[in-house]
XYZ file of C-alpha atoms in Angstrom:
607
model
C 152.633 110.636 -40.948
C 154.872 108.721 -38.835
C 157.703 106.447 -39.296
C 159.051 104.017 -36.940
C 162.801 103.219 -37.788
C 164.597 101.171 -36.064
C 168.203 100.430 -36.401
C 167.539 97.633 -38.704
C 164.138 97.460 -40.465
C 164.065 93.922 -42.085
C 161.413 92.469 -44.710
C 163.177 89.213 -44.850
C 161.480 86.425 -46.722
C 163.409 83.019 -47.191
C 160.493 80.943 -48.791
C 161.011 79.761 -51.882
C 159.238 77.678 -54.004
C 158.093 76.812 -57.738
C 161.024 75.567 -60.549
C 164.458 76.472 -61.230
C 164.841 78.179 -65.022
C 167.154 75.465 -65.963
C 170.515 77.961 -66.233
C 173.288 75.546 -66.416
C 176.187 76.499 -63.796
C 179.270 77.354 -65.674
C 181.540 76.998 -62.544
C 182.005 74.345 -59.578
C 180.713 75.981 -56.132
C 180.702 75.390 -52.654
C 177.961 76.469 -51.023
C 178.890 79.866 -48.657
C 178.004 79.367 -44.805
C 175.040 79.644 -43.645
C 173.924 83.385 -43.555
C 173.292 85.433 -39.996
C 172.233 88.451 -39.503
C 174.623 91.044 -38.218
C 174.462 93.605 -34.874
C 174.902 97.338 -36.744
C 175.802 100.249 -34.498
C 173.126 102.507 -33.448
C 171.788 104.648 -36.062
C 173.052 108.301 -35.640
C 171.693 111.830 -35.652
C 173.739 112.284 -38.375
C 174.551 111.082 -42.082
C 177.399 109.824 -40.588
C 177.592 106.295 -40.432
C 180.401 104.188 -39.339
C 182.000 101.551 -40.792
C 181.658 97.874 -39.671
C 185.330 95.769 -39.541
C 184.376 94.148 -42.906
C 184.657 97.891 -44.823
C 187.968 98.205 -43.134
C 191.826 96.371 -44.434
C 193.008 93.780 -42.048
C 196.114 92.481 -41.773
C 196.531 89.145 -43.934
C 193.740 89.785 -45.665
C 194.503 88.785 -49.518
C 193.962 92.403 -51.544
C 192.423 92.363 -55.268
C 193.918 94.676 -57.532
C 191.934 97.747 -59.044
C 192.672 99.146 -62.801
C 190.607 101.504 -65.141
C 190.656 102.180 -68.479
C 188.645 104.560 -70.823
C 185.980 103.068 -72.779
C 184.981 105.531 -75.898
C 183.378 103.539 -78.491
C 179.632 102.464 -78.644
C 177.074 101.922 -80.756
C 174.699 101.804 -78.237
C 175.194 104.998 -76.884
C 176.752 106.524 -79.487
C 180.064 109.123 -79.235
C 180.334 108.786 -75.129
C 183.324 108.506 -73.603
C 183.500 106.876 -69.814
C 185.539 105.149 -67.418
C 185.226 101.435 -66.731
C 186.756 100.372 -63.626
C 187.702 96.891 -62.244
C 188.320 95.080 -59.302
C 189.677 91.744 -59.402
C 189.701 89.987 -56.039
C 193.386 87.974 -55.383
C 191.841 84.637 -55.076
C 190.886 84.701 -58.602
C 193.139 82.509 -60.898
C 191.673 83.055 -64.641
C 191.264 79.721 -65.038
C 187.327 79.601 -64.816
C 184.409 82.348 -65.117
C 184.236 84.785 -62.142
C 181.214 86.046 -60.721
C 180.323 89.445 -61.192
C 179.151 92.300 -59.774
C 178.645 95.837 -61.219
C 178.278 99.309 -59.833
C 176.617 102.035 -61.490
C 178.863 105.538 -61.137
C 181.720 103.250 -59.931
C 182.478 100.271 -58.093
C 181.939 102.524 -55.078
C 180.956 101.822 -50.921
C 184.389 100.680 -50.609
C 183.119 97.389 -52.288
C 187.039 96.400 -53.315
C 187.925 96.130 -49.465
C 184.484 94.829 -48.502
C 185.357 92.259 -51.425
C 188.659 91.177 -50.181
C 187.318 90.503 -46.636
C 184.114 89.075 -47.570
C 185.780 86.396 -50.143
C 188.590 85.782 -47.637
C 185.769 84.763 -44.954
C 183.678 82.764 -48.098
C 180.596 84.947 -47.293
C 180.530 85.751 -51.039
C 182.244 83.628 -54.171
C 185.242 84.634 -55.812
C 183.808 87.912 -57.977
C 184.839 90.034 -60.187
C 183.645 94.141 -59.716
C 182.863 96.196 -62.652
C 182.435 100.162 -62.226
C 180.706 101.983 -64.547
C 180.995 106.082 -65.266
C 178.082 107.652 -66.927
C 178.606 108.276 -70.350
C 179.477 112.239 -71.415
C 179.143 113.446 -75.306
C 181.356 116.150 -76.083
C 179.878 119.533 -77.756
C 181.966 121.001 -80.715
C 183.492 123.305 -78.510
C 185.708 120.115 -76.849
C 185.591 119.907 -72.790
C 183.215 123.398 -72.495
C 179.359 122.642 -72.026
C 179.287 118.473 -72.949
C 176.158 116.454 -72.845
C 175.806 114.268 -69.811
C 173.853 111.010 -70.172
C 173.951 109.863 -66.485
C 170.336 110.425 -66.234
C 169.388 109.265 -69.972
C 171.628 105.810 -68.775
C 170.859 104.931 -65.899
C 167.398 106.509 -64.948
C 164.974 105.465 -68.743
C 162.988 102.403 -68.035
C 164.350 100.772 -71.005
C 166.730 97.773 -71.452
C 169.094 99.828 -73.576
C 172.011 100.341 -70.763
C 171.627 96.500 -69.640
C 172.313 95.240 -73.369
C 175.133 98.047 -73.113
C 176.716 95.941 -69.804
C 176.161 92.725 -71.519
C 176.867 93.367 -75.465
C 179.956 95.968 -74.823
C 181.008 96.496 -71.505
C 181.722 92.816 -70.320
C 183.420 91.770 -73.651
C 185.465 94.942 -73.164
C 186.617 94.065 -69.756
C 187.622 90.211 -70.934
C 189.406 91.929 -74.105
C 191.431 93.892 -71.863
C 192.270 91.208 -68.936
C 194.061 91.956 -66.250
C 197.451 94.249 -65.673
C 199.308 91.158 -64.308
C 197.993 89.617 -67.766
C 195.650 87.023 -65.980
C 192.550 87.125 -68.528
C 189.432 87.761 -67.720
C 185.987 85.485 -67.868
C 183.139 86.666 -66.744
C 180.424 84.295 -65.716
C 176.826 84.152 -67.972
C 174.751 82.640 -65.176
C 172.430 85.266 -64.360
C 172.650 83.611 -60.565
C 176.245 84.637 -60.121
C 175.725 88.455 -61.776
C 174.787 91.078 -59.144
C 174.164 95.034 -59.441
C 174.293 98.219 -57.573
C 173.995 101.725 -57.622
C 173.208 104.979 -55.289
C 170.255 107.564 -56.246
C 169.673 107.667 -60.038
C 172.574 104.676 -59.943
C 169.794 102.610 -57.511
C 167.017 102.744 -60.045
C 169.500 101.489 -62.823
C 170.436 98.469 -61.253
C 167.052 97.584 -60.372
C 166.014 98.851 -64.297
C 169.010 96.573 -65.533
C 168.192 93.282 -63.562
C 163.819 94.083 -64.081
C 164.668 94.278 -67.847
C 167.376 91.452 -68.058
C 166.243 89.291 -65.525
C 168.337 86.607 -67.821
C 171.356 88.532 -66.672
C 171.323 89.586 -63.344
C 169.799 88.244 -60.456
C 170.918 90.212 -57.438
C 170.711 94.274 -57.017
C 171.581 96.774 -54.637
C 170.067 99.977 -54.200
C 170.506 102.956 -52.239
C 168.192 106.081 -52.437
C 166.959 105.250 -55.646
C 164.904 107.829 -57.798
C 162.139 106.159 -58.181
C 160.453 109.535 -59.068
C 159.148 111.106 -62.314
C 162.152 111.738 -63.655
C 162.128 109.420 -66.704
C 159.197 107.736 -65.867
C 160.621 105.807 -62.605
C 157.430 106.279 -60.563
C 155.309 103.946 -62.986
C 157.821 100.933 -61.504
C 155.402 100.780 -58.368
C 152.756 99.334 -60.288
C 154.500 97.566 -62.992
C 155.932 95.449 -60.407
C 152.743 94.700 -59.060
C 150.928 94.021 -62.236
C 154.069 92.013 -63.788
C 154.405 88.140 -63.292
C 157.660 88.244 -60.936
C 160.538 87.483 -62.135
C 163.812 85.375 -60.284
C 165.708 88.842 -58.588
C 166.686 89.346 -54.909
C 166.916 92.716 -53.566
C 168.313 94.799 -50.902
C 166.712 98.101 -50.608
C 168.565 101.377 -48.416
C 166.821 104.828 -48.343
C 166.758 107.101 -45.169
C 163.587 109.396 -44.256
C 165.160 112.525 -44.698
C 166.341 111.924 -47.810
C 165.524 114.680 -50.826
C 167.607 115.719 -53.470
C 168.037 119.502 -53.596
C 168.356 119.739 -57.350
C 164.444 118.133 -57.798
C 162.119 118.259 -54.863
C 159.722 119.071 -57.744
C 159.495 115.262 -59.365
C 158.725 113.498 -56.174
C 159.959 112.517 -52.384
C 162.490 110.501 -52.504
C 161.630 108.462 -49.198
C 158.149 108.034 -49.857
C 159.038 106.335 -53.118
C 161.377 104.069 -51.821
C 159.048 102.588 -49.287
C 155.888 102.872 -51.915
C 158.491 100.203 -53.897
C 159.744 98.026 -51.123
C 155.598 97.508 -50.196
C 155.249 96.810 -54.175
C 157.975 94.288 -54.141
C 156.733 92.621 -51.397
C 152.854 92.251 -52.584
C 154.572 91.200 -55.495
C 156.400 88.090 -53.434
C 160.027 89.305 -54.165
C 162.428 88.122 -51.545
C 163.426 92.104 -50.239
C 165.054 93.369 -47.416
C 165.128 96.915 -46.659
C 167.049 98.993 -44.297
C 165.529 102.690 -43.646
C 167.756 105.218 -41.494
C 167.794 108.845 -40.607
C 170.077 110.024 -43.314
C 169.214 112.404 -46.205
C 170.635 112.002 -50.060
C 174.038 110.777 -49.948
C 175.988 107.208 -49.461
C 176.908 106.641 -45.664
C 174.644 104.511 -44.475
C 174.400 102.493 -47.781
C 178.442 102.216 -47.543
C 178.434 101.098 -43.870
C 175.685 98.549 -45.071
C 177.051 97.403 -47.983
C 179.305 94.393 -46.272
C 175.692 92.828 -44.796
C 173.735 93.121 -48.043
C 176.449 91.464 -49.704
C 175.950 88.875 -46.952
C 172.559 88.744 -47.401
C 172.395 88.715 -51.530
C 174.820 85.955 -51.586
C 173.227 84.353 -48.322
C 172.461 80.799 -49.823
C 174.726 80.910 -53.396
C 175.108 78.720 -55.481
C 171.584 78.359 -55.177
C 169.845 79.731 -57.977
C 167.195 82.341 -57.121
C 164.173 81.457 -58.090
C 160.241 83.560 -58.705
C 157.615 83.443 -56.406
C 153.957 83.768 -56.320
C 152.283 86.933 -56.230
C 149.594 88.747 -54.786
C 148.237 89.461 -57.785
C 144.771 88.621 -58.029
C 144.175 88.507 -61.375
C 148.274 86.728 -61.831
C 146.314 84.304 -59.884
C 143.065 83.338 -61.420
C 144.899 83.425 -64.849
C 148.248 81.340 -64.304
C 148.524 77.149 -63.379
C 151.359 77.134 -60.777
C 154.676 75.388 -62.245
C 153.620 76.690 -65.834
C 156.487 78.939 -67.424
C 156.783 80.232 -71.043
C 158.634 77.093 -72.906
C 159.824 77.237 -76.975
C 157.885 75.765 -79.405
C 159.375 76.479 -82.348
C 162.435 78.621 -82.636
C 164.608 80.070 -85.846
C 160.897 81.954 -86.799
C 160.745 85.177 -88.407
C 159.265 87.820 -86.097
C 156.122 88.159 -88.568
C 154.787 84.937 -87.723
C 151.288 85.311 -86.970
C 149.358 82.703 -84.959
C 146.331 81.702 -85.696
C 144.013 78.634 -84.193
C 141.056 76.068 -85.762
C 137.826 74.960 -84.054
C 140.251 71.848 -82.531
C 142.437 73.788 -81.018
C 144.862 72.917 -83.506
C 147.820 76.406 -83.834
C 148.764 77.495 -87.452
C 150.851 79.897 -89.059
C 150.629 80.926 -93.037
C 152.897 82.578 -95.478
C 151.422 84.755 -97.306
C 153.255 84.219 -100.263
C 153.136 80.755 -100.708
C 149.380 80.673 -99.119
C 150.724 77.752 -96.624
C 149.330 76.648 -93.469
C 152.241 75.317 -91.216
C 150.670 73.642 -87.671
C 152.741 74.873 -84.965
C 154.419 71.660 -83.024
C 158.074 70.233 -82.027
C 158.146 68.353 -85.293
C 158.069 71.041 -87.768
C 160.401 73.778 -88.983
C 159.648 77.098 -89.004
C 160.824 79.077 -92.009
C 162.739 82.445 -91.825
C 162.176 83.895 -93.925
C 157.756 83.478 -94.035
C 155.720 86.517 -95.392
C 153.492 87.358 -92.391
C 149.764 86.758 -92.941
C 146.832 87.056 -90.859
C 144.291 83.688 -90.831
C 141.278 83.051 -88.994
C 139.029 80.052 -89.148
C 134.823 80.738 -89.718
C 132.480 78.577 -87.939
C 132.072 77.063 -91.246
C 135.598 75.743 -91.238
C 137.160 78.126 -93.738
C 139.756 79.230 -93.109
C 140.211 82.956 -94.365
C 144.018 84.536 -95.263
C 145.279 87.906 -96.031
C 147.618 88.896 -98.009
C 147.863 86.084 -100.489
C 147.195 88.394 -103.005
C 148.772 91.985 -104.197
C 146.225 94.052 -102.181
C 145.537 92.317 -98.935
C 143.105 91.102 -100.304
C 140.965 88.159 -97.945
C 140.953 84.145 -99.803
C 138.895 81.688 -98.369
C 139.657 78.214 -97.970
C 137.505 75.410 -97.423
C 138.085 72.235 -95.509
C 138.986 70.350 -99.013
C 141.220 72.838 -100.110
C 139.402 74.790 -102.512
C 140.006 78.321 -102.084
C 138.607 81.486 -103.471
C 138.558 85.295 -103.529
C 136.840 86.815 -100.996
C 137.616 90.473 -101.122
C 140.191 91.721 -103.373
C 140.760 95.223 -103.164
C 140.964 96.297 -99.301
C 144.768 96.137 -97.690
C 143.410 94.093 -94.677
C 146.056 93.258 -91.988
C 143.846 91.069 -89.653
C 140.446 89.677 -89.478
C 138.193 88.210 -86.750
C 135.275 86.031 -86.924
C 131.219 86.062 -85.463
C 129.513 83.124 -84.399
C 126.902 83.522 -87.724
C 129.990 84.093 -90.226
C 130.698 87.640 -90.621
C 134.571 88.683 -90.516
C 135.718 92.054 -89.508
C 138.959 93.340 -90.980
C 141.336 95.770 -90.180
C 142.527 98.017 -93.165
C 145.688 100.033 -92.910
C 146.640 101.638 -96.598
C 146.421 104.507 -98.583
C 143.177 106.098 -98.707
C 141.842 103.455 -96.135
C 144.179 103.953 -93.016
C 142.924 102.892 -89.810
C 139.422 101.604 -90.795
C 137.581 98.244 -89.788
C 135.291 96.362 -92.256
C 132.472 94.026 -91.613
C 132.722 91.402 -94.454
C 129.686 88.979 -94.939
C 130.075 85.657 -95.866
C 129.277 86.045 -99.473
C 131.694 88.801 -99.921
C 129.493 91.925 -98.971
C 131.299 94.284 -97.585
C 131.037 97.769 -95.560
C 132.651 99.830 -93.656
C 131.897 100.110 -89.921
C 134.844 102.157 -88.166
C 137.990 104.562 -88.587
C 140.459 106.168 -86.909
C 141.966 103.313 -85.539
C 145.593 104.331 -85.059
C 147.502 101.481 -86.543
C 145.341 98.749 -87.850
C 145.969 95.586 -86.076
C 144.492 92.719 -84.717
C 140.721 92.054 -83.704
C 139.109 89.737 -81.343
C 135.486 89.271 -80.493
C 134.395 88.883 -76.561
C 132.824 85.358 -76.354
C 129.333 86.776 -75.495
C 129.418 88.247 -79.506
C 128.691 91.467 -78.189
C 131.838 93.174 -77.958
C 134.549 94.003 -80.529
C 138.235 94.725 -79.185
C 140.341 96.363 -81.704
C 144.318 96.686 -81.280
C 146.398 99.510 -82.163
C 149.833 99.450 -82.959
C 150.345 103.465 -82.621
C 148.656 104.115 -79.362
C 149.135 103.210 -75.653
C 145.176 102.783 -75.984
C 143.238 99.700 -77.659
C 139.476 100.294 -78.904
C 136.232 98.548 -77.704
C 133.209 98.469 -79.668
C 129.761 97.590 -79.180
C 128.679 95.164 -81.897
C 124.690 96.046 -83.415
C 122.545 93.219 -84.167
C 123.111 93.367 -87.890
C 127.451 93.380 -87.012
C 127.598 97.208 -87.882
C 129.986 98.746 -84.742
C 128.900 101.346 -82.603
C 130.602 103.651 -79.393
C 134.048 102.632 -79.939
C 137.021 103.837 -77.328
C 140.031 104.438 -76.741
C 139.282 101.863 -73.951
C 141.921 99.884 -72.964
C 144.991 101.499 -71.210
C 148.437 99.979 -72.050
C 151.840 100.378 -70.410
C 154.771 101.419 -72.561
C 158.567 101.933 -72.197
C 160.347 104.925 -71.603
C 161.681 105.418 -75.257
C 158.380 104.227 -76.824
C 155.584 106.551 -77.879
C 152.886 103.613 -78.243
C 152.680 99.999 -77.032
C 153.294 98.388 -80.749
C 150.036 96.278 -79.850
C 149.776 93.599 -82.774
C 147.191 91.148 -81.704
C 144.714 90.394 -79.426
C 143.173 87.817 -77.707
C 139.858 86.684 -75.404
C 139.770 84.138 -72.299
C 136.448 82.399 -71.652
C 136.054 85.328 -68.873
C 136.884 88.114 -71.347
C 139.921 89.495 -70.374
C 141.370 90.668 -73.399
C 145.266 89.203 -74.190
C 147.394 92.065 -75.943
C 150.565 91.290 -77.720
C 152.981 94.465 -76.831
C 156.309 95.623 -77.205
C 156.349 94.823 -72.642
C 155.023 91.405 -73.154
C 151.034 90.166 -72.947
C 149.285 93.017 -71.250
C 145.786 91.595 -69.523
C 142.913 93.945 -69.295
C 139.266 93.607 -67.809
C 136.076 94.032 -68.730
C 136.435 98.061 -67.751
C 139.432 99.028 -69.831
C 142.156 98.032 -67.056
C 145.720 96.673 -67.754
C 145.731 94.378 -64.562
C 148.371 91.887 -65.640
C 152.135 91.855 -67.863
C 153.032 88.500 -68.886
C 157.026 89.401 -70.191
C 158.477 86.881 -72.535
C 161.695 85.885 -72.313
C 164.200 88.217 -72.412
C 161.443 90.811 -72.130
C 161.296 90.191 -75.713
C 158.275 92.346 -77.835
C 155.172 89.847 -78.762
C 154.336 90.291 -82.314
C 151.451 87.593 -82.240
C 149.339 85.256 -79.972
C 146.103 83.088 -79.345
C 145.120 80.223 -77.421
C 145.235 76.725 -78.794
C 144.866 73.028 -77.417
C 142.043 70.750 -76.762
C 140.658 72.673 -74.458
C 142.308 76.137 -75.172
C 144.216 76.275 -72.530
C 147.471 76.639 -73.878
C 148.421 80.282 -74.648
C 150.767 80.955 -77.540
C 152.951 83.753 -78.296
C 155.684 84.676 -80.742
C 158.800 86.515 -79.412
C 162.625 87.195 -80.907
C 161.426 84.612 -83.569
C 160.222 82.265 -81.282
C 156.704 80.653 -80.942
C 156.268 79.961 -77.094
C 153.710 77.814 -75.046
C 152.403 77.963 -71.337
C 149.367 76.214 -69.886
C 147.285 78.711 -67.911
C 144.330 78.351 -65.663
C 141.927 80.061 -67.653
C 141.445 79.110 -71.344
C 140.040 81.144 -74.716
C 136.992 79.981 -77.300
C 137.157 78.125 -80.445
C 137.134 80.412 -83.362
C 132.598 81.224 -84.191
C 131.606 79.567 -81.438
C 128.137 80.137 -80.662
C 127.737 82.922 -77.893
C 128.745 81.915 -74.422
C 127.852 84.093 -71.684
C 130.431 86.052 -69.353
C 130.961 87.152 -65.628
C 129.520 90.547 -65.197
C 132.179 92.414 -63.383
C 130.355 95.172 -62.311
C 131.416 99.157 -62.904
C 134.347 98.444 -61.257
């Protein structure tokens, strides 16, 4: 195969539409000049690429200061020691928040002098840099043979070095201000936060800002490893399955570029330009720049001053999503409809539950309370999680109200009354003639589902369900989907005429993170189509009729879901609970009332 590089390969979108996110601006701009593109010298034989003028000191040209200090206490990453440097551009008083910008192994591609020029000339805001070292751990032997995290950091698919930036690193920075004693503030506004790094340093800054899009907004990456290393090769699709989030990135990679120490995990170029083509289906607004170089930093250095241009083209405008190509993004999603808060202050074991109106309820188990879910009311803390579902009969059946998990009806007037009182049911799900199933997680009855007849009959019809958790029947009746909280799998089963299951699967594949061993599925959901609605530890994970994951719905924060359904007048509305919040969106496509009578659904084909 081919390539055809040029000495500037651009992908340059500048569309933008849909709604801000609402992040208040902390700091009075004025909007930088108008961005243009920039003539680059001819691309050599070589990795040796030179400098423009804004990499290089000019007379007159204010200078920031640089400092370091050693940072050796974290509870994050536990025991490392590192170096944190910082820049601190001249024009900066101390007087109001300074952007920021961080670099993963170090401020590095001479970003202090790009900074001074670039600020000088107001093609970038006054910022702030912030270098970050790898972590080491020493071994009990002091300097011989330590532990190096750099990889475990910067290259796991996991927000855990973000939180590190944002919960230690940047209030370490303000503690210790500047050597000239100006203190240090450090802006919030994800819109003024930007991030770069170089090889396993690229993929972290993309990782940190795809994890924390609430953070960071802006990223720059150079011959990032977006190989199987830690998992980095699953970002192709993830980005294309994931509703996109508000990030702007400059990609650099060169077609000779392999790193010697693991050919075996992947080609570095190919990955790099399997990721820019994801980000684009997936509408980001990405530039890319491919050259001749192998693995190493010259080209991304002599770029660095025009994707700084470029990143900070239009600021202070915020940077905002855009549609994707995603088919099945599309058919599910009402343009203009985001994730907004319901109810906040919740304990994470609220489960959701919804009544033939459309009409969203949570219960406490230990009160037996049903608590609709709207603006108006308060959610308590400290609720004991149960599961509820309503019958086509109107009862409403609860677990847990009872030592056991045991199942109470209620009926419309109140009355209530032992249904089954000796199984530790988690969840339940209701037919269209009646019948619950129930998923039992205990001693002695681990993993099993039970078909429970109105009048309190009650069998056993599957086991081995790894993790009993929530149940939802397809809309036709004939299908059974069965989460489960310790797999990356969830099960389908064929419902018999008389409700007894049959052929169940491990059919649903789930995406996890890096440091998870299963996708903490909770609940699940059906659409009219039915797509099945998972609530995981990556967000709402959509699956068709054949078992694919086809679309992530992150919360946010990228917060885990621990419960969701959909509610409203027409169904509509999807809810989810998040961090302790119940959130709300309006989507295109809608789910059933609780027993409806069967409704027919597409046939998808084999697939």
């Amino acid at each position: 195969m081919k390539f055809s590089v040029t000495r500037i390969g651009l992908a340059l979108c500048v569309a933008s539409i849909g709604s801000g996110q609402g992040w208040a601006q902390e700091v009075p701009h004025t909007p930088l000049p108008e961005w243009k593109e920039l003539e680059m010298p001819a691309a050599p034989t070589n990795n040796n690429y030179p400098l423009t003028e804004d990499s290089k000191p000019h007379p007159g040209v204010p200078k920031g200061v640089v400092f370091s200090f050693p940072m050796n206490q974290s509870s994050i990453f536990p025991d490392t020691t590192r170096t944190i440097s910082v820049y601190i551009p001249a024009e900066y008083k101390g007087d109001k928040p300074a952007c920021v910008w961080v670099g993963l192994d170090g401020i590095g591609y001479n970003a202090p002098v790009v900074f001074d020029n670039l600020i000088a000339q107001h093609a970038m805001p006054v910022t702030i840099a912030i270098g970050i070292s790898p972590g080491a751990v020493a071994s009990t032997d002091g300097a011989n043979d330590p532990r190096y995290d750099r990889s475990l950091e910067f290259d796991s698919r996991t927000s855990r070095f973000a939180n590190f930036l944002l919960d230690e690193v940047f209030p370490a920075v303000e503690k210790h201000g500047a050597p000239d004693g100006r203190p240090i503030h450090l802006s919030t506004n994800p819109d003024d936060r930007g991030i770069s790094g170089g090889s396993t340093g690229g993929i972290g800054s993309f990782n940190a800002a795809w994890r924390r899009p609430d953070a960071f907004h802006r990223v720059f990456m150079s011959i990032g490893t977006f190989v199987g290393m830690r998992g980095g090769e699953q970002f192709y699709v993830e980005v294309r399955k994931t509703e996109p989030k508000p990030i702007r990135i400059f990609m650099q990679d060169g077609i000779n570029d392999e790193w010697g120490g693991g050919p075996e995990v992947g080609d570095w170029f190919m990955s790099n330009l399997t990721m820019q083509r994801a980000l684009n289906y997936a509408g980001y607004d990405v530039r890319h720049v491919w050259g001749y170089g192998d693995h190493n930093g010259s080209q991304a250095t002599a770029l660095f001053p025009e994707a700084m241009r470029w990143l900070w083209r239009d600021y202070p405008k915020p940077i905002e999503a855009r549609p994707s190509a995603n088919l099945q993004l599309q058919r599910i999603l009402s343009p203009g409809q985001a994730w907004a808060p319901v109810l906040t202050g919740c304990s994470s074991a609220v489960n959701l539950t919804v009544d033939k109106s459309g009409t969203v309820y949570f219960a406490d188990a230990a009160s037996g309370k049903m608590t609709q879910v709207t603006t108006n009311v308060t959610c308590p803390a400290a609720a004991t999680a149960a599961s509820v579902v309503f019958g086509p009969d109107g009862r409403a059946y609860q677990t847990g109200a009872q030592k056991g998990g045991s199942i109470t009806a209620f009926t419309t007037t109140g009355a209530k009354a032992s249904l089954v009182d000796h199984l530790n049911v988690q969840y339940v799900a209701s037919r269209s003639n009646g019948d619950l199933y129930a998923s039992v997680q205990g001693p002695g009855r681990s993993g099993e589902i039970w078909l429970i007849h109105p009048n309190g009959q009650h069998v056993k019809v599957a086991d081995a369900v790894k993790g009993a958790a929530g149940l939802a029947v397809t809309p036709d009746g004939l299908w059974l989907y069965a989460a489960q909280r310790d797999s990356h799998f969830a099960k389908s089963y064929r419902i018999n005429a008389d409700g007894t299951l049959a052929d169940g699967e491990d059919f649903f594949y789930l995406s996890t993170l890096a440091d998870d061993d299963d996708s903490g599925a909770t609940a699940v959901t059906v659409d009219r189509e039915g797509r099945g609605y998972i609530a995981t530890s990556m967000g709402v994970q959509v699956t068709d009729h054949n078992g694919r994951m086809v679309a992530i719905l992150p919360l946010p924060n990228n917060q885990p879901v621990t419960s969701l359904c959909f509610g409203g007048p027409d169904f509509s509305t999807l809810y989810a609970v998040a961090g302790g919040t119940v959130y709300a969106r309006t989507m295109k496509t809608g789910g059933v009332a609780p027993g409806a009578p069967p409704s027919k659904t597409p046939n998808w084909g084999a697939g």
